[in-house]
Coordinates of C-alpha atoms in Angstrom, one line a residue:
X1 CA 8.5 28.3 -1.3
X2 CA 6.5 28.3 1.8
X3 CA 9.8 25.5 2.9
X4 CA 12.0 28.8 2.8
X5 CA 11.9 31.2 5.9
X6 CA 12.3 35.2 4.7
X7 CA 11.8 38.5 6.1
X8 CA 8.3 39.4 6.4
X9 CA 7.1 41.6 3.7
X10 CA 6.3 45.4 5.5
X11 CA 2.4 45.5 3.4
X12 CA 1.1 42.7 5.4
X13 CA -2.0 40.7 2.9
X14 CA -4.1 40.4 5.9
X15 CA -5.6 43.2 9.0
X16 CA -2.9 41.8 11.5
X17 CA -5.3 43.9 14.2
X18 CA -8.2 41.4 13.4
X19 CA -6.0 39.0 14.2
X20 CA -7.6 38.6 17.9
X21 CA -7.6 34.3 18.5
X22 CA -4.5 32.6 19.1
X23 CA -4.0 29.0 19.5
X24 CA -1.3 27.0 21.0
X25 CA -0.8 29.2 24.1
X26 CA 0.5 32.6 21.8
X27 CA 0.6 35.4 23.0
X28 CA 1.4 37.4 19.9
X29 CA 2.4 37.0 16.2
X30 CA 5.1 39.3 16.3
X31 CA 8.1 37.0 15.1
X32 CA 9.1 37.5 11.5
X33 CA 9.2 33.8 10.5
X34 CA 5.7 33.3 12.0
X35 CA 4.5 36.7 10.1
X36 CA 6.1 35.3 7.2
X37 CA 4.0 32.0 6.8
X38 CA 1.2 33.9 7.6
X39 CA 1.7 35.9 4.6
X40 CA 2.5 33.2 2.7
X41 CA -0.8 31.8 3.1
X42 CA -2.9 34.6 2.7
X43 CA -1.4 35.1 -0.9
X44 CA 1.1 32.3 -2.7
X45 CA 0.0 29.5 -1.0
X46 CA -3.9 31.2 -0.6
X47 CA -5.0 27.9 -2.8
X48 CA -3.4 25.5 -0.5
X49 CA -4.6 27.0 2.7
X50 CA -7.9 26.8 1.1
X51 CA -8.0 23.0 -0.2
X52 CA -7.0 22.4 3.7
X53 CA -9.8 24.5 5.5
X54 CA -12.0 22.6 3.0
X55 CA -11.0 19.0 3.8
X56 CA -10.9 19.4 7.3
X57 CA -14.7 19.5 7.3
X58 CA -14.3 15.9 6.7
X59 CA -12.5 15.0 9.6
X60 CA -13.2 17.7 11.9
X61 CA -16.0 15.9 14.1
X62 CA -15.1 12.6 14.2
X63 CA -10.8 13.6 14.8
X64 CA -11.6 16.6 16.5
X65 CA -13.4 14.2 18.8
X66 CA -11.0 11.7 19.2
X67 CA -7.8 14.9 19.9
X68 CA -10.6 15.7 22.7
X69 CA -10.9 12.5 24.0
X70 CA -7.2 12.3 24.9
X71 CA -7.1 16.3 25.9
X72 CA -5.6 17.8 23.2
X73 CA -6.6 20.9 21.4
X74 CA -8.7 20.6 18.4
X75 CA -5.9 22.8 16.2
X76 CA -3.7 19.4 16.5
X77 CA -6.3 18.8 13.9
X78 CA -3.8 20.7 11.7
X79 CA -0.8 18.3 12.4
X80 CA -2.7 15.9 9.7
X81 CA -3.2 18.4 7.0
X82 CA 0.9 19.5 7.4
X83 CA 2.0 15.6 7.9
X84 CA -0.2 13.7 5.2
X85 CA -2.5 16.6 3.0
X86 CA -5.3 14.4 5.1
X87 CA -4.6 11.6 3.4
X88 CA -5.6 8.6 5.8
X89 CA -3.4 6.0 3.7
X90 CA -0.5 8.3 2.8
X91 CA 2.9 6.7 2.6
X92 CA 6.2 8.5 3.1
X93 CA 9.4 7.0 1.6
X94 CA 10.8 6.1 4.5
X95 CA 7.6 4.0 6.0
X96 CA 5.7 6.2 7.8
X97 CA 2.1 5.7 7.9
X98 CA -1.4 7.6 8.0
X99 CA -2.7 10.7 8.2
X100 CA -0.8 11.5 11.3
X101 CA 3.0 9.4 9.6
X102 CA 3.7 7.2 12.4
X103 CA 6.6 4.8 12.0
X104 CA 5.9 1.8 12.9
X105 CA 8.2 1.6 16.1
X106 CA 6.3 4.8 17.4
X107 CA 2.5 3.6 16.1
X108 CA 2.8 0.6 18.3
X109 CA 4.4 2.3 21.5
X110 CA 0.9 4.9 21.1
X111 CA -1.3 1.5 21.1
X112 CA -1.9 1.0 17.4
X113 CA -2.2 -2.4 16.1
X114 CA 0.5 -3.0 12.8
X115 CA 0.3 -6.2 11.0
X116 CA -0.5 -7.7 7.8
X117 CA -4.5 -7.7 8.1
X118 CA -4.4 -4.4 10.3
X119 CA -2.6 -1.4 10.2
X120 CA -4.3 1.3 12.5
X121 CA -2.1 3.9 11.6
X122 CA -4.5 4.2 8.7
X123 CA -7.7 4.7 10.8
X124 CA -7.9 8.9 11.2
X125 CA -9.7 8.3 14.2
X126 CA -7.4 5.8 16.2
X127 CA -4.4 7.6 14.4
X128 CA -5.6 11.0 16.0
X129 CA -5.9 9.5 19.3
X130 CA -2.3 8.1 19.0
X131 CA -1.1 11.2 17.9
X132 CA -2.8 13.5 20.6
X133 CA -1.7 11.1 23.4
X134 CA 2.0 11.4 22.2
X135 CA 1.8 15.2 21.7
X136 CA -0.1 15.8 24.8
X137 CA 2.6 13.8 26.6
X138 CA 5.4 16.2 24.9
X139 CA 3.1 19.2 26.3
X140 CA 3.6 18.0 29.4
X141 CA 7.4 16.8 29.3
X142 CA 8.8 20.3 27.8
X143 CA 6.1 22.7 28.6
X144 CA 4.9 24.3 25.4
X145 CA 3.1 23.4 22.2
X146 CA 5.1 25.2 20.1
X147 CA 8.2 22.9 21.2
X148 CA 5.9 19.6 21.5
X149 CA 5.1 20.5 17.7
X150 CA 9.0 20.3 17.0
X151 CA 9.4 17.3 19.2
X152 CA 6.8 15.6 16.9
X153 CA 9.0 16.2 13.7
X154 CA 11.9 16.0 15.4
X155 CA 11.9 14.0 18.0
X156 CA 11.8 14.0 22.1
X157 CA 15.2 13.4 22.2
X158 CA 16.5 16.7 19.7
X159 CA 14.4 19.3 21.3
X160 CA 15.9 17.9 24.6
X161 CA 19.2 18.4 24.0
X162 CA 18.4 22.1 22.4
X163 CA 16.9 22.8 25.5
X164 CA 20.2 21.7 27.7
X165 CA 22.4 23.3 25.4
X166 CA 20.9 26.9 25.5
X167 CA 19.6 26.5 28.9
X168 CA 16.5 27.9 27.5
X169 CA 13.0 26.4 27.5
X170 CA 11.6 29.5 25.3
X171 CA 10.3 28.0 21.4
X172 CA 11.4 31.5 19.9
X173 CA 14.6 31.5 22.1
X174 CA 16.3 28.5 20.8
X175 CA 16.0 29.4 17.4
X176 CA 18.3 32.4 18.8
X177 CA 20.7 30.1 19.7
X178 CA 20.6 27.9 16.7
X179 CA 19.2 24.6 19.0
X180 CA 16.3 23.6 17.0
X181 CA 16.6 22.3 13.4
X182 CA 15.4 24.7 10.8
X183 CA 12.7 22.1 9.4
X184 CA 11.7 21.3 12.8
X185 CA 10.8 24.6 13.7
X186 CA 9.4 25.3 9.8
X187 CA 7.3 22.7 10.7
X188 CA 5.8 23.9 13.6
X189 CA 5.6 27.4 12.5
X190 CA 3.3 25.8 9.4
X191 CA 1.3 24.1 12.1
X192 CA 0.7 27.3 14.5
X193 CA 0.2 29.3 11.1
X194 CA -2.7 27.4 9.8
X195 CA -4.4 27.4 13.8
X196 CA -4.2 30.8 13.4
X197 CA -5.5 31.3 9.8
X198 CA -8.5 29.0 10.8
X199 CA -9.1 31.0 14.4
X200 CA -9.4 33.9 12.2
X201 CA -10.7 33.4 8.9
X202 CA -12.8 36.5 8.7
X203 CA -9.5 38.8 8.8
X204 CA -7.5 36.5 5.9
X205 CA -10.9 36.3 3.7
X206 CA -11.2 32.7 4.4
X207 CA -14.7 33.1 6.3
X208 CA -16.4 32.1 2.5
X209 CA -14.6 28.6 2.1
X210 CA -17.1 26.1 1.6
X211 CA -16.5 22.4 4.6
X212 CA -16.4 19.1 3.0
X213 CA -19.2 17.2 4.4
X214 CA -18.5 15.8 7.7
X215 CA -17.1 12.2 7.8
X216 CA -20.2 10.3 9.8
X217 CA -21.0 6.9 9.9
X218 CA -22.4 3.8 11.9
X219 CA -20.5 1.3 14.0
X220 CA -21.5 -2.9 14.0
X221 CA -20.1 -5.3 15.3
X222 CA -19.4 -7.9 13.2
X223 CA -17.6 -11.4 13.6
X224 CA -13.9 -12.5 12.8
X225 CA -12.3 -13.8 9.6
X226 CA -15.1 -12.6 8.0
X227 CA -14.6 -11.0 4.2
X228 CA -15.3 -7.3 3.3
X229 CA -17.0 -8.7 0.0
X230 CA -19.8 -10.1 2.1
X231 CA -20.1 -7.6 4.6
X232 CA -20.3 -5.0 2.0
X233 CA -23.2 -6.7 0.2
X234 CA -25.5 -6.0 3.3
X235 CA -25.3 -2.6 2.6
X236 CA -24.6 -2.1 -1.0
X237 CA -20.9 -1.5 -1.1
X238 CA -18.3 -3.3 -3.0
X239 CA -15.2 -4.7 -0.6
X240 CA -12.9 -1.7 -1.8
X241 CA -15.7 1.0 -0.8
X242 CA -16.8 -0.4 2.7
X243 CA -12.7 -0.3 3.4
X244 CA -12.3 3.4 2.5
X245 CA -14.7 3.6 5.9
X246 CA -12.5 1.0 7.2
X247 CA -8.1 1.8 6.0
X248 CA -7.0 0.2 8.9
X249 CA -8.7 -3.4 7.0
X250 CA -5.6 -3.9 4.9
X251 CA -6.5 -7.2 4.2
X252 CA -9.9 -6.2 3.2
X253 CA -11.4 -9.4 5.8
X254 CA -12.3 -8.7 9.5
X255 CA -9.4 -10.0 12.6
X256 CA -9.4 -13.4 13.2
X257 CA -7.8 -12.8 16.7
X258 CA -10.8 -10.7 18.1
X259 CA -14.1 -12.2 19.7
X260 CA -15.9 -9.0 17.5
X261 CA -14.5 -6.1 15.1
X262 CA -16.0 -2.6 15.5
X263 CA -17.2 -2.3 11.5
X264 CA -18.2 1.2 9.9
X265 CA -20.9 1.7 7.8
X266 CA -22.8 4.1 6.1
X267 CA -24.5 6.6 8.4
X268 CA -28.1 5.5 8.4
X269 CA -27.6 1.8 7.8
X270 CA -27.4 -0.3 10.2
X271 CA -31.2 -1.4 10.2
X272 CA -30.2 -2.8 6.6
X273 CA -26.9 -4.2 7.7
X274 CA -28.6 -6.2 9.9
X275 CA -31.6 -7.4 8.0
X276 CA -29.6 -8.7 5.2
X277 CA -26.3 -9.5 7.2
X278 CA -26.9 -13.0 8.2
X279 CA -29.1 -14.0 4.8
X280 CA -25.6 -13.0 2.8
X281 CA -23.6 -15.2 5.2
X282 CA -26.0 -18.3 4.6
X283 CA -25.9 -17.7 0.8
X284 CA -21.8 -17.0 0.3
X285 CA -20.5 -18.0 3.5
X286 CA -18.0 -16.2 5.4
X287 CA -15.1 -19.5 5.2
X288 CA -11.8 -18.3 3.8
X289 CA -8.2 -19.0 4.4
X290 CA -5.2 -16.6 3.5
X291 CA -2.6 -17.5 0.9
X292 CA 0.9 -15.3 -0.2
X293 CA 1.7 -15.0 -3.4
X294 CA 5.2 -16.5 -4.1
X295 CA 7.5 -15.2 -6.2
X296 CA 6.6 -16.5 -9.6
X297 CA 3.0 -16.7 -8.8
X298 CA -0.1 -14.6 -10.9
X299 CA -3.4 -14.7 -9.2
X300 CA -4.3 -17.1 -11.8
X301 CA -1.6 -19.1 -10.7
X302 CA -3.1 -19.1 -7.0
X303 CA -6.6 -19.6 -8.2
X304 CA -5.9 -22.8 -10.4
X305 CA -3.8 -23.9 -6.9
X306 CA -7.2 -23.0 -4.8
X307 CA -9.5 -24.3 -7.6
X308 CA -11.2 -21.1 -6.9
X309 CA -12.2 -18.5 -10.4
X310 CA -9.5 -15.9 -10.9
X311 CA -12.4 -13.2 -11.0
X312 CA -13.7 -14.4 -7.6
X313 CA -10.5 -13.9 -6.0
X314 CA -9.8 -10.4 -7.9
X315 CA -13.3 -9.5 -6.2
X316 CA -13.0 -10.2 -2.9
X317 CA -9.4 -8.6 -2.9
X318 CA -10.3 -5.4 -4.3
X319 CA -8.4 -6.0 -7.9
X320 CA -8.9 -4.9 -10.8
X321 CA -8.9 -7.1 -13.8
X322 CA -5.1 -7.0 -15.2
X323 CA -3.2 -5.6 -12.6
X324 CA -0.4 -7.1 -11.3
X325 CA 0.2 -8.3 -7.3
X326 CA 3.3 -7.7 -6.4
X327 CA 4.5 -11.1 -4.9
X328 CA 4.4 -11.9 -1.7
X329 CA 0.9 -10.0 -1.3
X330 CA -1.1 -12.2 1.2
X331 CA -4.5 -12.4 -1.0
X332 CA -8.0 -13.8 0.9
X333 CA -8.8 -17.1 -0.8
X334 CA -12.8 -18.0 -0.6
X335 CA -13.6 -21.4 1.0
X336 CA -11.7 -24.0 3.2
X337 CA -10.7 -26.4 0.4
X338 CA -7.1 -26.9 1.1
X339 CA -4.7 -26.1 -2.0
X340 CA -4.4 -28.9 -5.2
X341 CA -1.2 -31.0 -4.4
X342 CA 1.5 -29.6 -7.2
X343 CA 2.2 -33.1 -9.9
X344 CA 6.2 -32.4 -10.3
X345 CA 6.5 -31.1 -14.0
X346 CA 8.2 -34.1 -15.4
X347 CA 9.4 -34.1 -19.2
X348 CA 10.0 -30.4 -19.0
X349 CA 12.6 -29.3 -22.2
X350 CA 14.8 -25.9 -21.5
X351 CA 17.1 -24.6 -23.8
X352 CA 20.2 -23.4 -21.3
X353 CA 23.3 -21.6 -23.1
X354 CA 26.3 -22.7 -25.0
X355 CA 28.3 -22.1 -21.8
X356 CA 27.9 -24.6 -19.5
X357 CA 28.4 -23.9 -15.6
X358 CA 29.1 -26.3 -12.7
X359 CA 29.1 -25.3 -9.0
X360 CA 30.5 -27.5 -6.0
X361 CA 28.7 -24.9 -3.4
X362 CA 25.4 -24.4 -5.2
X363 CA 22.1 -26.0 -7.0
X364 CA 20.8 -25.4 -10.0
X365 CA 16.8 -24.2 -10.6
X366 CA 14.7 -23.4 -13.4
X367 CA 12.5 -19.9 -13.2
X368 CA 9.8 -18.7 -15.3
X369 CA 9.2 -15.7 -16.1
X370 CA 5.8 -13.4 -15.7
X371 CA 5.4 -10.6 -17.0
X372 CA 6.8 -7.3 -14.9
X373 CA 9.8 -9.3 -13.6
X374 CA 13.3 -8.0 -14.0
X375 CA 16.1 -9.1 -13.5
X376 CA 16.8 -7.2 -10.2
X377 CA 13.9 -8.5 -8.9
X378 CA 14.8 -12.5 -9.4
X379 CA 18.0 -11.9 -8.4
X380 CA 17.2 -9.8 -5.1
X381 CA 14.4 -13.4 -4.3
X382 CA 17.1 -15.8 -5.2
X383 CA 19.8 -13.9 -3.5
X384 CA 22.2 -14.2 -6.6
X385 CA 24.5 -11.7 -8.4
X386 CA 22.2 -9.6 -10.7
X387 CA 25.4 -10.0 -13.5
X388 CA 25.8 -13.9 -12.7
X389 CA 22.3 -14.4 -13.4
X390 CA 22.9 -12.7 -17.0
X391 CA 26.2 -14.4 -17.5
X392 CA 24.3 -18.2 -16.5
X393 CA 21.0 -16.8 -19.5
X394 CA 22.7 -14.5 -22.4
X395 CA 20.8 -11.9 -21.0
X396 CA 21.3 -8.5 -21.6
X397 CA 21.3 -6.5 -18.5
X398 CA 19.8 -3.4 -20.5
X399 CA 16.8 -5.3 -22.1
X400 CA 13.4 -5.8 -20.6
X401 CA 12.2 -9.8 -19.6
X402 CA 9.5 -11.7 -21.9
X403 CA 6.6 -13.1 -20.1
X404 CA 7.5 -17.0 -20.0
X405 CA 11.5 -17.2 -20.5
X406 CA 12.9 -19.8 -18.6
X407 CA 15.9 -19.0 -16.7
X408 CA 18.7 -21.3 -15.2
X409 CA 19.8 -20.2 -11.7
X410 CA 22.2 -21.5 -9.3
X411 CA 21.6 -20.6 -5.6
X412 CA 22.5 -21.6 -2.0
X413 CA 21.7 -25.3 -1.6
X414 CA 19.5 -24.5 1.7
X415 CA 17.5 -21.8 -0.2
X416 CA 13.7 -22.1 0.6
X417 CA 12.1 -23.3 -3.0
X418 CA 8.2 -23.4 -0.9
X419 CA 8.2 -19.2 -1.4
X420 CA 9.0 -19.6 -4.9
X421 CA 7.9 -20.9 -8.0
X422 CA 11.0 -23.1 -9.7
X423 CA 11.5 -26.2 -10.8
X424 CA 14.2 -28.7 -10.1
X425 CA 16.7 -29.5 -12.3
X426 CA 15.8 -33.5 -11.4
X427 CA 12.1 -32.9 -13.6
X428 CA 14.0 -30.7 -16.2
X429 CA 16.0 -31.8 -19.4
X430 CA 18.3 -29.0 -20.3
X431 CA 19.2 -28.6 -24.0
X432 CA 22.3 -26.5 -24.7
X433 CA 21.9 -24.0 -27.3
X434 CA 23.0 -25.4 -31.3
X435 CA 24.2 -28.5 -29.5
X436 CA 22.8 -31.8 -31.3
X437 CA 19.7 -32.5 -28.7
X438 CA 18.7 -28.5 -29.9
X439 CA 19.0 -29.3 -33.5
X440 CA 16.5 -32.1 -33.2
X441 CA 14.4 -30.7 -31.5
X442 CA 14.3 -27.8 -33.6
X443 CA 13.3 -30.3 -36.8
X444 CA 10.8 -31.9 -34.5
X445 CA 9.2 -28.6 -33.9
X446 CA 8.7 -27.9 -37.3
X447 CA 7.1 -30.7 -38.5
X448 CA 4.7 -30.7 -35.5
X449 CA 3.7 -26.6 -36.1
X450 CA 0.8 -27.0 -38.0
X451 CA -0.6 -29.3 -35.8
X452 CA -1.5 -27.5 -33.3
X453 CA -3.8 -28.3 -30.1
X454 CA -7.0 -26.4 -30.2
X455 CA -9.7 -26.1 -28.0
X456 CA -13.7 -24.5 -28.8
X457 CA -14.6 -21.9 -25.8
X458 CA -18.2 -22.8 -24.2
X459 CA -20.4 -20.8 -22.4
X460 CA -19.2 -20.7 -18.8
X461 CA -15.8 -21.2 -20.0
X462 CA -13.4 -19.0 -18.1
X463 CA -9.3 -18.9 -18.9
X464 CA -8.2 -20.5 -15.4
X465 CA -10.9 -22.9 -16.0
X466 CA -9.5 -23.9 -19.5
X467 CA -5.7 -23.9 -18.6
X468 CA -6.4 -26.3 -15.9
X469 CA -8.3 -28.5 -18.1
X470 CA -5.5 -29.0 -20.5
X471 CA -2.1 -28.8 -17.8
X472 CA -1.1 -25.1 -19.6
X473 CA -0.4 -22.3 -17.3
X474 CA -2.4 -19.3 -17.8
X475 CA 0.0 -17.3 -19.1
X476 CA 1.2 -19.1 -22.3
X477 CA -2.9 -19.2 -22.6
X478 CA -2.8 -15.6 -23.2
X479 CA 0.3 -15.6 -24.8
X480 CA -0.4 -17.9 -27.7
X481 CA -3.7 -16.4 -28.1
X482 CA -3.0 -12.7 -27.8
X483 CA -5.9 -12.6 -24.8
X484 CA -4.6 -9.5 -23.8
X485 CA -4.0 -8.3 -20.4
X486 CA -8.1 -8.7 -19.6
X487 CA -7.9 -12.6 -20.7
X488 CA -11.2 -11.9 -22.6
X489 CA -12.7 -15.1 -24.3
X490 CA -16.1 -15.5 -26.3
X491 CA -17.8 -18.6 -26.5
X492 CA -17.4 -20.3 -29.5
X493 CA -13.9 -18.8 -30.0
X494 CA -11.1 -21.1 -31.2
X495 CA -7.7 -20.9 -28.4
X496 CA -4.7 -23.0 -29.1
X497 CA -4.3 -24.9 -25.7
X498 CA -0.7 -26.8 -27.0
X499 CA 1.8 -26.4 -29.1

């Protein structure tokens, strides 16, 4: 494994003589562990080196430029293919960020904006400007690359105190003494490895791989609060593609807090972009608020609230149909029609267990279920014991929720119902299980099966549309229908809207 340092083979892959360019202020390659991932690449990991000499050809110019821009040398351009595979969105487990990981913490003391509608850590060519400014300021505070490359794993403060320990300021020195943690230093001997591979391809037999085309574009600037799905019209690109020019977009709409956004486009299209720019404007408009998604809330949900289409709000968001949003996404929501006041859902009948539980310190709610909740989940929103909420439903912890169960909870009296959907106990008749209330209205269930309340689909029809129409949410829609996860209606189809 190239994460394992070993003694340096004696039958070197590659013409060590040819090996004339060195980056990073080396003077040699004479140190086992750096021969060592220099054989590495040139045979086991030959494929890897290669997929990275390739992808650099994207980002090359336009991060190359920006490393320059803040006087760093353009092999930092190597830090990115060693921290994120160039992967401008990439996502580490513990929450670092962008082709260059920044933590959030560290992102924002380099300058980079971090919120919910912008997260510049995902822009390759602000992150590579963050990134150069931070290691050009370790350059400069311990003396070498080499040890700034270590500092950027593992941290200013480490290689600082390896330094006073040993009383040594030499990279290769403080490995001697045991200062510098082994991944730190792996990591910087990957980074300084692939410089050098790169500086000399022709003596690894590299000089044949093939660039990815360079990563060029246009830059407009366009207004605030204004929605990807319109400004990608102007030149032919759904919301989801003009992002992947713009990452750092996260909520795939323009600032509202600038006076203009710097917007990339196409290379060669900005003469479009501006003839059809403010004709697309007049015809959709650019008017849209935000909205969360509470916990208990689908997208149909949130359209039926907005009176907007559940397809129109999947399309300016990027979504595909049938894919869950997690809750508490914040979605844009077309228009500046303020949400439908919520009627309280009066004459609601839930069946509760045999059991019946009372608490002095706590009220009781009503949750219903979507589909992909678990129990962990609902218990982690309503800060309740993931076995109380069990014990309180005849659940078994083991088994897997059914879209639309309708679960009892007791929580906190000061718990904040706006971020959730619930109802209140006060609009809710609860009906314990085999008691006499159950019984009946068992028997009136059964003679009121057959009739059922139907409803003919007509052209223009949509599922939101339909569910509204008759006070049903969308889900038992699907449910009682078998819709599927796509919600596909024909007209003319026959849908049971009550039961």
């Amino acid at each position: 494994s190239e994460e394992a340092t070993a003694t340096c083979p004696p039958d070197l892959a590659f013409d060590l003589a040819a090996v004339t360019q060195l980056p990073f202020g080396l003077t040699s390659v004479d140190d086992p562990d750096l021969l060592y991932f220099l054989q590495y690449y040139a045979t086991e990991g030959r494929r890897r080196m290669s997929n990275w000499l390739a992808r650099a050809g994207r980002y090359d110019e336009a991060v190359g430029a920006a490393i320059a821009a803040e006087g760093g040398p353009r092999e930092l351009l190597w830090v990115a293919a060693v921290e994120s595979n160039f992967e401008a969105t990439a996502r580490s487990r513990a929450g670092a960020v962008g082709m260059f990981q920044f933590m959030p913490q560290t992102g924002r003391s380099r300058g980079l904006r971090i919120d919910s509608v912008v997260d510049e850590r995902r822009d390759p060519v602000l992150a590579a400007r963050a990134a150069a400014h931070y290691l050009h300021d370790l350059d400069a505070a311990l003396g070498s690359w080499p040890l700034a490359l270590a500092a950027y794993n593992a941290g200013h403060g480490h290689v600082r105190s390896g330094i006073r320990d040993a009383s040594a300021t030499d990279f290769w020195e403080l490995d001697d003494y045991g200062e510098i943690y082994g991944s730190a230093r792996r990591y910087a001997l990957r980074v300084m490895t692939i410089a050098i591979i790169d500086a000399n391809r022709a003596a690894f037999d590299f000089d044949s791989v093939v660039p990815d085309d360079p990563w060029r574009f246009d830059v407009v600037d366009v207004a605030p609060n204004v929605r990807l799905s319109v400004l990608g019209q102007a030149v032919d690109l759904t919301a989801t593609e003009l992002q992947a020019l713009n990452p750092s977009l996260v909520a795939l709409r323009t600032p509202s807090d600038v006076e203009s956004y710097p917007l990339r486009i196409p290379a060669g299209s900005t003469a479009a972009f501006v003839d059809s720019y403010d004709r697309l404007r007049a015809r959709y408009g650019d008017t849209h608020r935000t909205a969360t998604l509470r916990f208990g809330e689908t997208v149909d949900d949130l359209a039926a609230r907005f009176g907007v289409p559940a397809r129109v709000i999947r399309a300016v968001n990027g979504l595909d149909p049938g894919v869950l949003v997690p809750y508490g996404s914040e979605l844009v929501v077309p228009g500046d029609t303020p949400p439908r006041a919520e009627q309280p859902a009066g004459g609601r009948t839930v069946v509760v267990p045999r059991t019946r539980f009372a608490f002095a310190d706590r009220v009781r709610l009503f949750y219903e279920t979507n589909v992909g909740d678990t129990i962990a989940d609902i218990s982690r929103n309503f800060n309740v014991d993931p076995d109380h909420v069990c014990a309180w439903n005849d659940l078994d912890p083991d088994a897997n929720l059914l879209d639309g169960m309708t679960l009892q909870l007791f929580v906190a009296p000061d718990f904040d119902t706006s971020t959730s959907v619930v109802l209140d106990e006060s609009t809710v008749t609860a009906v314990p299980l085999g008691s006499e209330a159950w019984v009946a209205m068992q028997a009136a269930a059964q003679e009121s099966a057959p009739q059922r309340r139907t409803y003919r689909v007509r052209r223009g029809d949509t599922p939101s549309a339909i569910a509204t129409r008759f006070g049903i949410r969308v889900s038992d829609l699907a449910r009682w229908n078998d819709l599927g996860d796509d919600l596909t209606i024909f007209a003319g189809e026959l849908l049971v809207v009550g039961r």
